[in-house]
mmCIF file of C-alpha atoms and ligand atoms in Angstrom:
data_model
loop_
_atom_site.group_PDB
_atom_site.id
_atom_site.type_symbol
_atom_site.label_atom_id
_atom_site.label_comp_id
_atom_site.label_asym_id
_atom_site.label_seq_id
_atom_site.Cartn_x
_atom_site.Cartn_y
_atom_site.Cartn_z
ATOM 1 C CA UNK A 19 94.317 121.908 117.109
ATOM 2 C CA UNK A 20 96.808 122.538 114.012
ATOM 3 C CA UNK A 21 99.964 120.403 113.786
ATOM 4 C CA UNK A 22 102.383 123.339 114.483
ATOM 5 C CA UNK A 23 100.605 123.963 117.861
ATOM 6 C CA UNK A 24 100.146 120.344 118.860
ATOM 7 C CA UNK A 25 103.358 119.438 118.594
ATOM 8 C CA UNK A 26 104.541 122.115 120.918
ATOM 9 C CA UNK A 27 101.763 122.279 123.340
ATOM 10 C CA UNK A 28 99.839 118.795 123.547
ATOM 11 C CA UNK A 29 99.957 116.402 126.313
ATOM 12 C CA UNK A 30 102.195 118.546 128.419
ATOM 13 C CA UNK A 31 101.562 120.677 131.427
ATOM 14 C CA UNK A 32 103.682 122.952 133.464
ATOM 15 C CA UNK A 33 105.059 121.312 136.507
ATOM 16 C CA UNK A 34 102.707 121.232 139.145
ATOM 17 C CA UNK A 35 105.107 121.726 141.829
ATOM 18 C CA UNK A 36 106.828 124.769 140.828
ATOM 19 C CA UNK A 37 104.963 125.875 137.212
ATOM 20 C CA UNK A 38 108.338 125.156 135.296
ATOM 21 C CA UNK A 39 107.399 124.912 131.739
ATOM 22 C CA UNK A 40 109.510 122.247 130.411
ATOM 23 C CA UNK A 41 108.701 119.281 132.474
ATOM 24 C CA UNK A 42 111.802 118.937 134.718
ATOM 25 C CA UNK A 43 114.226 115.323 134.515
ATOM 26 C CA UNK A 44 112.894 113.528 137.668
ATOM 27 C CA UNK A 45 115.943 111.611 138.448
ATOM 28 C CA UNK A 46 114.737 109.256 141.230
ATOM 29 C CA UNK A 47 114.307 105.596 141.868
ATOM 30 C CA UNK A 48 111.509 105.634 144.188
ATOM 31 C CA UNK A 49 109.032 107.951 146.124
ATOM 32 C CA UNK A 50 108.638 108.692 149.889
ATOM 33 C CA UNK A 51 105.607 107.373 150.937
ATOM 34 C CA UNK A 52 103.048 109.336 153.975
ATOM 35 C CA UNK A 53 102.075 105.851 155.236
ATOM 36 C CA UNK A 54 102.187 102.067 153.693
ATOM 37 C CA UNK A 55 100.211 102.399 150.846
ATOM 38 C CA UNK A 56 99.624 105.681 151.034
ATOM 39 C CA UNK A 57 101.322 107.739 148.188
ATOM 40 C CA UNK A 58 100.862 110.520 145.518
ATOM 41 C CA UNK A 59 100.454 107.858 142.830
ATOM 42 C CA UNK A 60 104.309 107.441 142.698
ATOM 43 C CA UNK A 61 105.890 104.398 144.249
ATOM 44 C CA UNK A 62 108.704 102.927 142.026
ATOM 45 C CA UNK A 63 110.108 104.634 138.951
ATOM 46 C CA UNK A 64 109.887 101.473 137.049
ATOM 47 C CA UNK A 65 106.327 101.681 137.244
ATOM 48 C CA UNK A 66 105.848 105.497 137.309
ATOM 49 C CA UNK A 67 108.018 108.547 136.544
ATOM 50 C CA UNK A 68 106.473 112.012 135.789
ATOM 51 C CA UNK A 69 108.969 113.044 132.912
ATOM 52 C CA UNK A 70 108.178 109.633 131.275
ATOM 53 C CA UNK A 71 104.087 110.406 131.693
ATOM 54 C CA UNK A 72 104.707 113.556 130.423
ATOM 55 C CA UNK A 73 106.219 112.165 127.142
ATOM 56 C CA UNK A 74 103.854 109.137 126.873
ATOM 57 C CA UNK A 75 101.057 112.059 127.267
ATOM 58 C CA UNK A 76 102.463 113.803 124.409
ATOM 59 C CA UNK A 77 103.285 110.798 122.346
ATOM 60 C CA UNK A 78 99.467 109.921 122.489
ATOM 61 C CA UNK A 79 98.530 113.560 121.409
ATOM 62 C CA UNK A 80 100.677 113.641 118.736
ATOM 63 C CA UNK A 81 99.675 110.191 117.375
ATOM 64 C CA UNK A 82 95.969 111.083 118.155
ATOM 65 C CA UNK A 83 95.598 108.342 120.250
ATOM 66 C CA UNK A 84 94.285 107.969 124.125
ATOM 67 C CA UNK A 85 97.594 106.077 125.577
ATOM 68 C CA UNK A 86 101.108 106.226 125.073
ATOM 69 C CA UNK A 87 103.950 104.202 126.579
ATOM 70 C CA UNK A 88 107.663 104.589 126.486
ATOM 71 C CA UNK A 89 110.490 102.102 126.137
ATOM 72 C CA UNK A 90 114.059 102.342 126.404
ATOM 73 C CA UNK A 91 114.344 101.270 122.489
ATOM 74 C CA UNK A 92 112.258 100.754 119.534
ATOM 75 C CA UNK A 93 112.746 96.968 119.727
ATOM 76 C CA UNK A 94 111.787 97.234 123.290
ATOM 77 C CA UNK A 95 108.849 98.495 122.185
ATOM 78 C CA UNK A 96 108.330 95.888 119.472
ATOM 79 C CA UNK A 97 109.350 93.184 122.130
ATOM 80 C CA UNK A 98 106.155 94.377 124.360
ATOM 81 C CA UNK A 99 103.708 94.051 121.484
ATOM 82 C CA UNK A 100 104.946 90.527 120.760
ATOM 83 C CA UNK A 101 104.590 89.649 124.499
ATOM 84 C CA UNK A 102 100.922 89.970 123.994
ATOM 85 C CA UNK A 103 100.782 86.488 122.614
ATOM 86 C CA UNK A 104 101.188 83.093 123.346
ATOM 87 C CA UNK A 105 102.919 79.945 122.206
ATOM 88 C CA UNK A 106 101.042 78.838 118.974
ATOM 89 C CA UNK A 107 100.062 82.119 118.039
ATOM 90 C CA UNK A 108 100.471 83.581 114.529
ATOM 91 C CA UNK A 109 101.748 86.987 113.220
ATOM 92 C CA UNK A 110 101.789 88.204 109.698
ATOM 93 C CA UNK A 111 104.333 90.539 108.976
ATOM 94 C CA UNK A 112 105.760 92.597 105.881
ATOM 95 C CA UNK A 113 108.460 91.094 104.376
ATOM 96 C CA UNK A 114 110.100 93.946 103.622
ATOM 97 C CA UNK A 115 111.125 95.813 107.197
ATOM 98 C CA UNK A 116 113.716 96.749 109.509
ATOM 99 C CA UNK A 117 116.267 94.109 110.018
ATOM 100 C CA UNK A 118 116.016 94.270 113.619
ATOM 101 C CA UNK A 119 112.404 93.364 113.976
ATOM 102 C CA UNK A 120 113.187 90.442 111.887
ATOM 103 C CA UNK A 121 115.735 89.491 114.106
ATOM 104 C CA UNK A 122 113.557 89.838 117.462
ATOM 105 C CA UNK A 123 110.915 87.763 115.367
ATOM 106 C CA UNK A 124 113.213 84.854 114.116
ATOM 107 C CA UNK A 125 115.815 84.482 116.565
ATOM 108 C CA UNK A 126 113.985 85.346 119.855
ATOM 109 C CA UNK A 127 110.302 84.778 119.640
ATOM 110 C CA UNK A 128 110.016 81.982 117.117
ATOM 111 C CA UNK A 129 111.809 79.584 119.614
ATOM 112 C CA UNK A 130 109.047 80.273 122.049
ATOM 113 C CA UNK A 131 106.397 78.848 119.670
ATOM 114 C CA UNK A 132 105.202 82.313 117.909
ATOM 115 C CA UNK A 133 104.544 81.562 114.267
ATOM 116 C CA UNK A 134 105.692 84.354 112.047
ATOM 117 C CA UNK A 135 104.519 84.539 108.299
ATOM 118 C CA UNK A 136 105.958 86.940 105.965
ATOM 119 C CA UNK A 137 104.163 88.741 103.041
ATOM 120 C CA UNK A 138 104.458 91.346 100.357
ATOM 121 C CA UNK A 139 101.999 93.948 101.929
ATOM 122 C CA UNK A 140 102.368 96.309 98.936
ATOM 123 C CA UNK A 141 99.292 94.233 97.884
ATOM 124 C CA UNK A 142 96.822 93.877 100.651
ATOM 125 C CA UNK A 143 95.246 90.890 98.777
ATOM 126 C CA UNK A 144 98.349 88.904 99.794
ATOM 127 C CA UNK A 145 97.049 88.989 103.388
ATOM 128 C CA UNK A 146 93.567 87.291 104.077
ATOM 129 C CA UNK A 147 94.749 83.874 102.476
ATOM 130 C CA UNK A 148 97.685 83.896 105.222
ATOM 131 C CA UNK A 149 94.659 84.248 107.853
ATOM 132 C CA UNK A 150 93.438 81.526 109.996
ATOM 133 C CA UNK A 151 92.005 80.901 113.453
ATOM 134 C CA UNK A 152 95.687 81.280 114.998
ATOM 135 C CA UNK A 153 96.295 84.577 113.652
ATOM 136 C CA UNK A 154 96.116 87.283 116.594
ATOM 137 C CA UNK A 155 98.610 90.256 114.964
ATOM 138 C CA UNK A 156 99.490 91.844 111.774
ATOM 139 C CA UNK A 157 102.636 93.452 111.626
ATOM 140 C CA UNK A 158 103.509 96.286 109.219
ATOM 141 C CA UNK A 159 105.763 99.102 108.433
ATOM 142 C CA UNK A 160 105.100 102.196 106.299
ATOM 143 C CA UNK A 161 107.131 103.263 104.257
ATOM 144 C CA UNK A 162 109.178 100.407 104.896
ATOM 145 C CA UNK A 163 112.892 100.382 105.484
ATOM 146 C CA UNK A 164 114.852 100.489 103.079
ATOM 147 C CA UNK A 165 112.942 99.965 100.140
ATOM 148 C CA UNK A 166 110.483 102.819 100.704
ATOM 149 C CA UNK A 167 107.263 100.099 99.767
ATOM 150 C CA UNK A 168 103.947 101.478 101.011
ATOM 151 C CA UNK A 169 101.337 99.604 102.445
ATOM 152 C CA UNK A 170 97.473 100.827 102.263
ATOM 153 C CA UNK A 171 96.910 101.164 106.324
ATOM 154 C CA UNK A 172 93.128 101.506 105.858
ATOM 155 C CA UNK A 173 92.788 98.311 103.631
ATOM 156 C CA UNK A 174 95.007 96.185 105.924
ATOM 157 C CA UNK A 175 93.003 97.840 109.225
ATOM 158 C CA UNK A 176 89.870 96.608 107.421
ATOM 159 C CA UNK A 177 91.095 93.074 107.223
ATOM 160 C CA UNK A 178 92.175 93.146 110.636
ATOM 161 C CA UNK A 179 89.149 94.299 112.122
ATOM 162 C CA UNK A 180 87.154 91.754 109.831
ATOM 163 C CA UNK A 181 89.333 88.960 111.337
ATOM 164 C CA UNK A 182 89.353 90.107 115.017
ATOM 165 C CA UNK A 183 93.055 90.461 114.473
ATOM 166 C CA UNK A 184 95.469 93.269 116.045
ATOM 167 C CA UNK A 185 97.229 95.700 113.609
ATOM 168 C CA UNK A 186 100.263 97.442 114.801
ATOM 169 C CA UNK A 187 102.061 99.819 112.199
ATOM 170 C CA UNK A 188 105.622 100.875 112.632
ATOM 171 C CA UNK A 189 105.377 104.473 111.923
ATOM 172 C CA UNK A 190 109.205 105.411 112.505
ATOM 173 C CA UNK A 191 109.750 106.376 108.818
ATOM 174 C CA UNK A 192 106.984 108.784 108.501
ATOM 175 C CA UNK A 193 106.706 110.040 111.762
ATOM 176 C CA UNK A 194 103.536 111.483 113.412
ATOM 177 C CA UNK A 195 103.970 114.761 111.297
ATOM 178 C CA UNK A 196 103.417 112.761 108.132
ATOM 179 C CA UNK A 197 101.240 110.196 109.133
ATOM 180 C CA UNK A 198 98.597 108.920 111.644
ATOM 181 C CA UNK A 199 97.866 105.289 111.605
ATOM 182 C CA UNK A 200 95.299 105.082 114.227
ATOM 183 C CA UNK A 201 93.237 107.427 112.352
ATOM 184 C CA UNK A 202 93.434 104.822 109.562
ATOM 185 C CA UNK A 203 92.076 102.118 111.827
ATOM 186 C CA UNK A 204 95.508 100.442 113.551
ATOM 187 C CA UNK A 205 94.911 99.523 116.861
ATOM 188 C CA UNK A 206 98.588 100.128 117.890
ATOM 189 C CA UNK A 207 101.553 102.434 116.510
ATOM 190 C CA UNK A 208 104.801 101.904 117.126
ATOM 191 C CA UNK A 209 107.858 104.189 116.875
ATOM 192 C CA UNK A 210 111.865 103.897 117.425
ATOM 193 C CA UNK A 211 111.801 107.673 119.160
ATOM 194 C CA UNK A 212 115.468 107.338 118.398
ATOM 195 C CA UNK A 213 114.811 108.411 114.830
ATOM 196 C CA UNK A 214 112.906 111.645 113.698
ATOM 197 C CA UNK A 215 111.054 111.862 117.236
ATOM 198 C CA UNK A 216 114.374 112.544 119.296
ATOM 199 C CA UNK A 217 116.013 113.780 116.027
ATOM 200 C CA UNK A 218 119.323 114.867 117.229
ATOM 201 C CA UNK A 219 121.035 111.436 117.383
ATOM 202 C CA UNK A 220 121.611 111.662 120.978
ATOM 203 C CA UNK A 221 119.060 108.942 122.080
ATOM 204 C CA UNK A 222 117.769 105.416 121.834
ATOM 205 C CA UNK A 223 114.278 105.036 122.618
ATOM 206 C CA UNK A 224 110.891 103.576 121.557
ATOM 207 C CA UNK A 225 107.216 104.012 121.915
ATOM 208 C CA UNK A 226 103.415 102.666 121.653
ATOM 209 C CA UNK A 227 100.321 104.463 121.332
ATOM 210 C CA UNK A 228 97.042 102.936 121.494
ATOM 211 C CA UNK A 229 93.323 103.936 122.181
ATOM 212 C CA UNK A 230 91.912 100.941 123.645
ATOM 213 C CA UNK A 231 92.422 101.247 127.187
ATOM 214 C CA UNK A 232 92.429 97.391 127.909
ATOM 215 C CA UNK A 233 95.095 97.058 125.664
ATOM 216 C CA UNK A 234 96.927 99.863 127.229
ATOM 217 C CA UNK A 235 96.581 97.995 130.456
ATOM 218 C CA UNK A 236 97.798 94.969 129.229
ATOM 219 C CA UNK A 237 100.975 96.770 127.595
ATOM 220 C CA UNK A 238 101.790 98.781 130.892
ATOM 221 C CA UNK A 239 101.911 95.503 132.949
ATOM 222 C CA UNK A 240 104.220 94.182 130.265
ATOM 223 C CA UNK A 241 106.427 97.453 130.406
ATOM 224 C CA UNK A 242 106.472 97.368 134.210
ATOM 225 C CA UNK A 243 106.972 93.909 134.375
ATOM 226 C CA UNK A 244 109.617 93.352 131.693
ATOM 227 C CA UNK A 245 111.183 96.961 132.842
ATOM 228 C CA UNK A 246 112.555 98.293 129.455
ATOM 229 C CA UNK A 247 111.715 101.573 130.664
ATOM 230 C CA UNK A 248 113.365 104.855 129.550
ATOM 231 C CA UNK A 249 115.555 106.886 131.877
ATOM 232 C CA UNK A 250 114.053 110.239 132.472
ATOM 233 C CA UNK A 251 117.055 111.997 130.998
ATOM 234 C CA UNK A 252 116.092 110.273 127.639
ATOM 235 C CA UNK A 253 112.510 110.949 128.093
ATOM 236 C CA UNK A 254 113.205 114.844 128.742
ATOM 237 C CA UNK A 255 115.271 114.523 125.207
ATOM 238 C CA UNK A 256 112.731 113.125 123.253
ATOM 239 C CA UNK A 257 110.227 115.513 124.946
ATOM 240 C CA UNK A 258 112.556 118.430 123.494
ATOM 241 C CA UNK A 259 112.600 116.775 120.116
ATOM 242 C CA UNK A 260 108.854 116.377 119.643
ATOM 243 C CA UNK A 261 108.461 120.256 120.173
ATOM 244 C CA UNK A 262 110.589 120.942 116.778
ATOM 245 C CA UNK A 263 109.347 117.892 114.921
ATOM 246 C CA UNK A 264 107.257 119.660 112.734
ATOM 247 C CA UNK A 265 109.636 122.408 111.226
ATOM 248 C CA UNK A 266 112.383 119.577 111.331
ATOM 249 C CA UNK A 267 110.018 117.568 108.965
ATOM 250 C CA UNK A 268 109.057 120.584 106.906
ATOM 251 C CA UNK A 269 112.677 120.775 106.039
ATOM 252 C CA UNK A 270 113.492 116.965 105.748
ATOM 253 C CA UNK A 271 110.760 116.819 103.222
ATOM 254 C CA UNK A 272 112.044 119.653 100.782
ATOM 255 C CA UNK A 273 115.428 118.290 101.178
ATOM 256 C CA UNK A 274 114.353 114.730 100.241
ATOM 257 C CA UNK A 275 112.244 115.742 97.298
ATOM 258 C CA UNK A 276 115.568 117.921 96.135
ATOM 259 C CA UNK A 277 117.851 115.043 96.529
ATOM 260 C CA UNK A 278 115.414 112.411 95.247
ATOM 261 C CA UNK A 279 115.229 114.475 91.819
ATOM 262 C CA UNK A 280 118.769 115.057 91.601
ATOM 263 C CA UNK A 281 119.576 111.443 91.905
ATOM 264 C CA UNK A 282 116.773 110.492 89.595
ATOM 265 C CA UNK A 283 118.295 113.011 87.018
ATOM 266 C CA UNK A 284 121.919 111.695 87.666
ATOM 267 C CA UNK A 285 123.785 109.620 84.442
ATOM 268 C CA UNK A 286 125.289 106.950 86.952
ATOM 269 C CA UNK A 287 122.197 106.466 88.837
ATOM 270 C CA UNK A 288 119.995 103.229 87.682
ATOM 271 C CA UNK A 289 116.968 103.552 90.511
ATOM 272 C CA UNK A 290 115.875 105.739 93.198
ATOM 273 C CA UNK A 291 113.283 104.414 95.963
ATOM 274 C CA UNK A 292 111.209 107.232 96.954
ATOM 275 C CA UNK A 293 107.239 107.258 97.702
ATOM 276 C CA UNK A 294 106.996 111.071 96.352
ATOM 277 C CA UNK A 295 107.624 110.022 92.903
ATOM 278 C CA UNK A 296 104.322 109.783 90.664
ATOM 279 C CA UNK A 297 105.801 106.450 89.328
ATOM 280 C CA UNK A 298 106.152 104.790 92.539
ATOM 281 C CA UNK A 299 104.296 101.814 92.498
ATOM 282 C CA UNK A 300 102.128 102.963 95.769
ATOM 283 C CA UNK A 301 102.436 106.710 95.418
ATOM 284 C CA UNK A 302 98.468 106.999 95.279
ATOM 285 C CA UNK A 303 98.341 105.271 98.237
ATOM 286 C CA UNK A 304 101.050 107.283 99.809
ATOM 287 C CA UNK A 305 99.462 110.359 98.619
ATOM 288 C CA UNK A 306 96.001 109.404 100.144
ATOM 289 C CA UNK A 307 97.688 108.294 103.825
ATOM 290 C CA UNK A 308 100.879 110.714 104.396
ATOM 291 C CA UNK A 309 101.004 114.386 104.424
ATOM 292 C CA UNK A 310 104.572 114.536 102.629
ATOM 293 C CA UNK A 311 106.985 111.977 101.572
ATOM 294 C CA UNK A 312 110.219 112.454 104.110
ATOM 295 C CA UNK A 313 113.866 112.395 103.680
ATOM 296 C CA UNK A 314 114.318 108.763 103.596
ATOM 297 C CA UNK A 315 115.605 107.728 100.016
ATOM 298 C CA UNK A 316 117.475 104.580 98.474
ATOM 299 C CA UNK A 317 119.045 104.362 95.397
ATOM 300 C CA UNK A 318 121.138 101.763 93.051
ATOM 301 C CA UNK A 319 124.026 102.854 90.922
ATOM 302 C CA UNK A 320 124.235 101.388 87.138
ATOM 303 C CA UNK A 321 127.561 100.401 88.201
ATOM 304 C CA UNK A 322 126.264 97.885 90.950
ATOM 305 C CA UNK A 323 129.980 96.388 91.534
ATOM 306 C CA UNK A 324 130.979 95.983 95.275
ATOM 307 C CA UNK A 325 133.915 98.031 94.676
ATOM 308 C CA UNK A 326 132.169 101.339 93.117
ATOM 309 C CA UNK A 327 129.393 100.934 96.026
ATOM 310 C CA UNK A 328 132.020 100.673 98.531
ATOM 311 C CA UNK A 329 133.740 103.765 96.900
ATOM 312 C CA UNK A 330 130.959 105.836 97.184
ATOM 313 C CA UNK A 331 129.820 105.043 100.692
ATOM 314 C CA UNK A 332 133.234 106.399 101.936
ATOM 315 C CA UNK A 333 133.589 109.449 99.439
ATOM 316 C CA UNK A 334 130.727 111.465 101.061
ATOM 317 C CA UNK A 335 132.010 113.975 103.421
ATOM 318 C CA UNK A 336 128.678 115.645 104.732
ATOM 319 C CA UNK A 337 126.750 112.638 104.677
ATOM 320 C CA UNK A 338 128.021 110.541 107.284
ATOM 321 C CA UNK A 339 128.360 106.909 107.028
ATOM 322 C CA UNK A 340 126.403 105.799 109.828
ATOM 323 C CA UNK A 341 123.371 103.411 111.072
ATOM 324 C CA UNK A 342 120.154 105.051 112.000
ATOM 325 C CA UNK A 343 118.423 107.931 110.473
ATOM 326 C CA UNK A 344 116.099 110.602 111.277
ATOM 327 C CA UNK A 345 118.483 113.100 112.802
ATOM 328 C CA UNK A 346 119.193 116.804 111.836
ATOM 329 C CA UNK A 347 122.587 115.395 110.130
ATOM 330 C CA UNK A 348 122.599 113.671 107.011
ATOM 331 C CA UNK A 349 123.503 109.942 107.076
ATOM 332 C CA UNK A 350 124.641 107.132 104.307
ATOM 333 C CA UNK A 351 124.191 103.890 104.712
ATOM 334 C CA UNK A 352 124.701 100.209 103.539
ATOM 335 C CA UNK A 353 121.757 97.920 104.233
ATOM 336 C CA UNK A 354 123.111 94.691 103.292
ATOM 337 C CA UNK A 355 126.011 95.134 105.432
ATOM 338 C CA UNK A 356 124.987 97.435 108.057
ATOM 339 C CA UNK A 357 121.063 98.146 109.211
ATOM 340 C CA UNK A 358 119.817 94.798 107.370
ATOM 341 C CA UNK A 359 122.763 92.474 107.731
ATOM 342 C CA UNK A 360 120.701 90.539 110.298
ATOM 343 C CA UNK A 361 118.270 89.524 107.413
ATOM 344 C CA UNK A 362 119.869 86.336 105.426
ATOM 345 C CA UNK A 363 121.082 87.454 102.087
ATOM 346 C CA UNK A 364 118.914 85.144 100.012
ATOM 347 C CA UNK A 365 115.751 86.583 101.771
ATOM 348 C CA UNK A 366 117.045 90.040 101.364
ATOM 349 C CA UNK A 367 117.629 89.583 97.374
ATOM 350 C CA UNK A 368 113.986 87.596 97.024
ATOM 351 C CA UNK A 369 112.469 90.706 98.662
ATOM 352 C CA UNK A 370 114.284 92.998 96.247
ATOM 353 C CA UNK A 371 117.183 94.558 98.576
ATOM 354 C CA UNK A 372 120.245 94.319 96.239
ATOM 355 C CA UNK A 373 123.504 94.275 97.545
ATOM 356 C CA UNK A 374 124.594 97.521 95.728
ATOM 357 C CA UNK A 375 121.489 99.361 97.620
ATOM 358 C CA UNK A 376 122.243 102.587 99.349
ATOM 359 C CA UNK A 377 120.201 104.462 101.662
ATOM 360 C CA UNK A 378 120.257 108.228 102.568
ATOM 361 C CA UNK A 379 118.970 109.639 105.559
ATOM 362 C CA UNK A 380 118.563 113.164 104.374
ATOM 363 C CA UNK A 381 118.950 115.710 107.282
ATOM 364 C CA UNK A 382 118.069 119.424 107.298
ATOM 365 C CA UNK A 383 121.280 120.966 106.296
ATOM 366 C CA UNK A 384 121.161 123.386 103.152
ATOM 367 C CA UNK A 385 119.930 121.127 99.902
ATOM 368 C CA UNK A 386 122.496 122.578 97.823
ATOM 369 C CA UNK A 387 125.460 121.590 99.867
ATOM 370 C CA UNK A 388 123.902 118.152 100.254
ATOM 371 C CA UNK A 389 123.577 117.823 96.385
ATOM 372 C CA UNK A 390 127.289 119.195 96.007
ATOM 373 C CA UNK A 391 128.625 116.357 98.476
ATOM 374 C CA UNK A 392 126.595 113.543 96.356
ATOM 375 C CA UNK A 393 127.666 115.062 92.970
ATOM 376 C CA UNK A 394 131.665 114.931 94.450
ATOM 377 C CA UNK A 395 130.920 111.354 95.508
ATOM 378 C CA UNK A 396 129.135 109.781 92.766
ATOM 379 C CA UNK A 397 131.363 111.572 90.242
HETATM 380 C C1 PLP B 425 115.631 101.999 114.331
HETATM 381 C C2 PLP B 425 114.159 101.418 113.705
HETATM 382 C C3 PLP B 425 113.478 100.524 114.708
HETATM 383 C C4 PLP B 425 114.312 100.100 116.258
HETATM 384 O O1 PLP B 425 114.525 101.003 116.687
HETATM 385 P P1 PLP B 425 115.662 101.020 118.041
HETATM 386 O O2 PLP B 425 115.165 102.184 118.633
HETATM 387 O O3 PLP B 425 116.676 101.304 117.268
HETATM 388 O O4 PLP B 425 115.185 100.219 118.779
HETATM 389 C C5 PLP B 425 112.504 99.975 114.230
HETATM 390 N N1 PLP B 425 111.896 100.235 113.154
HETATM 391 C C6 PLP B 425 112.478 101.262 112.253
HETATM 392 C C7 PLP B 425 111.605 101.421 111.240
HETATM 393 C C8 PLP B 425 113.538 101.850 112.643
HETATM 394 O O5 PLP B 425 114.124 102.528 111.589
#
């Protein structure tokens, strides 16, 4: 099945009781049983919900995996993966990633005795020396938030397999339209469905997709035991979002390319981070593992003063100043004070995230209007 067909049809069946083409919102907490233990496979909605199951099937289908699990947020999905581990276990994580993931690792799980080691994964050679008998998981994100660094998923997967370590890839930035980590050898794909999958800035949700059934059973056990399940209305919204993911992503990519080129040619812009540029340090790997380069762009101005950065962040009118990304509307964001403020400044600077970095989530408006908006703001 080709992607466009898959995004609309995969994993979803007409509702068995009525034939409704769109899965109904099963707004219920429990299910009536014929006799004690004699039920239709539905007992209690934290464990089973038909709207959630439809979404989980769709997620599995679009990530080319066997099993999908939906969570009440992206960080809840990450939380479930780390709960596979035990005190003393070690995780090797990318040093450039979503600030909330870093916060969860350092501020929540570290105190339960899980050890996190951070490496620059743009060069996969950095990973092997960090692996020891305690290593259980490699966590990576590509492209990274917000520096658009690219990790070679297939190469990391080879290392993970050789050392019997799980590999989980946060695929939020690429979305399943541009990249499928399971096909490249990853064990688990994680999504903040809040972003491109939902696509309309109206829902918080997360997902995991995997092939291994034993791993699915362990993660399902964590999902129902810890209880970070999404409600059926939110599942409906993400199911609906997935149906237009391919058309939205096509426009995000087109607009992203136009705006990245516009910024790069602007005399006041010092540097643009976008994996579609031929001189992006890992462009060849991006080209190999992605089907397009997306609409996430970061840039730095030649005048990197606090005053000028602040001025531009408030000067756009179409690009709204807000956290989050992947919605139909364009957003502008300041990682150092917003999305990545939970990473200590010296860590940020060490990893190349400057105080003057500005991140754009390019929406699907007309590119000319978006460029005009940036032209006026940058001056
Ligand atoms: C937003 C985001 C998350 C966290 O997801 P929530 O839905 O906000 O909990 C994780 N990873 C990346 C790359 C993100 O952009």
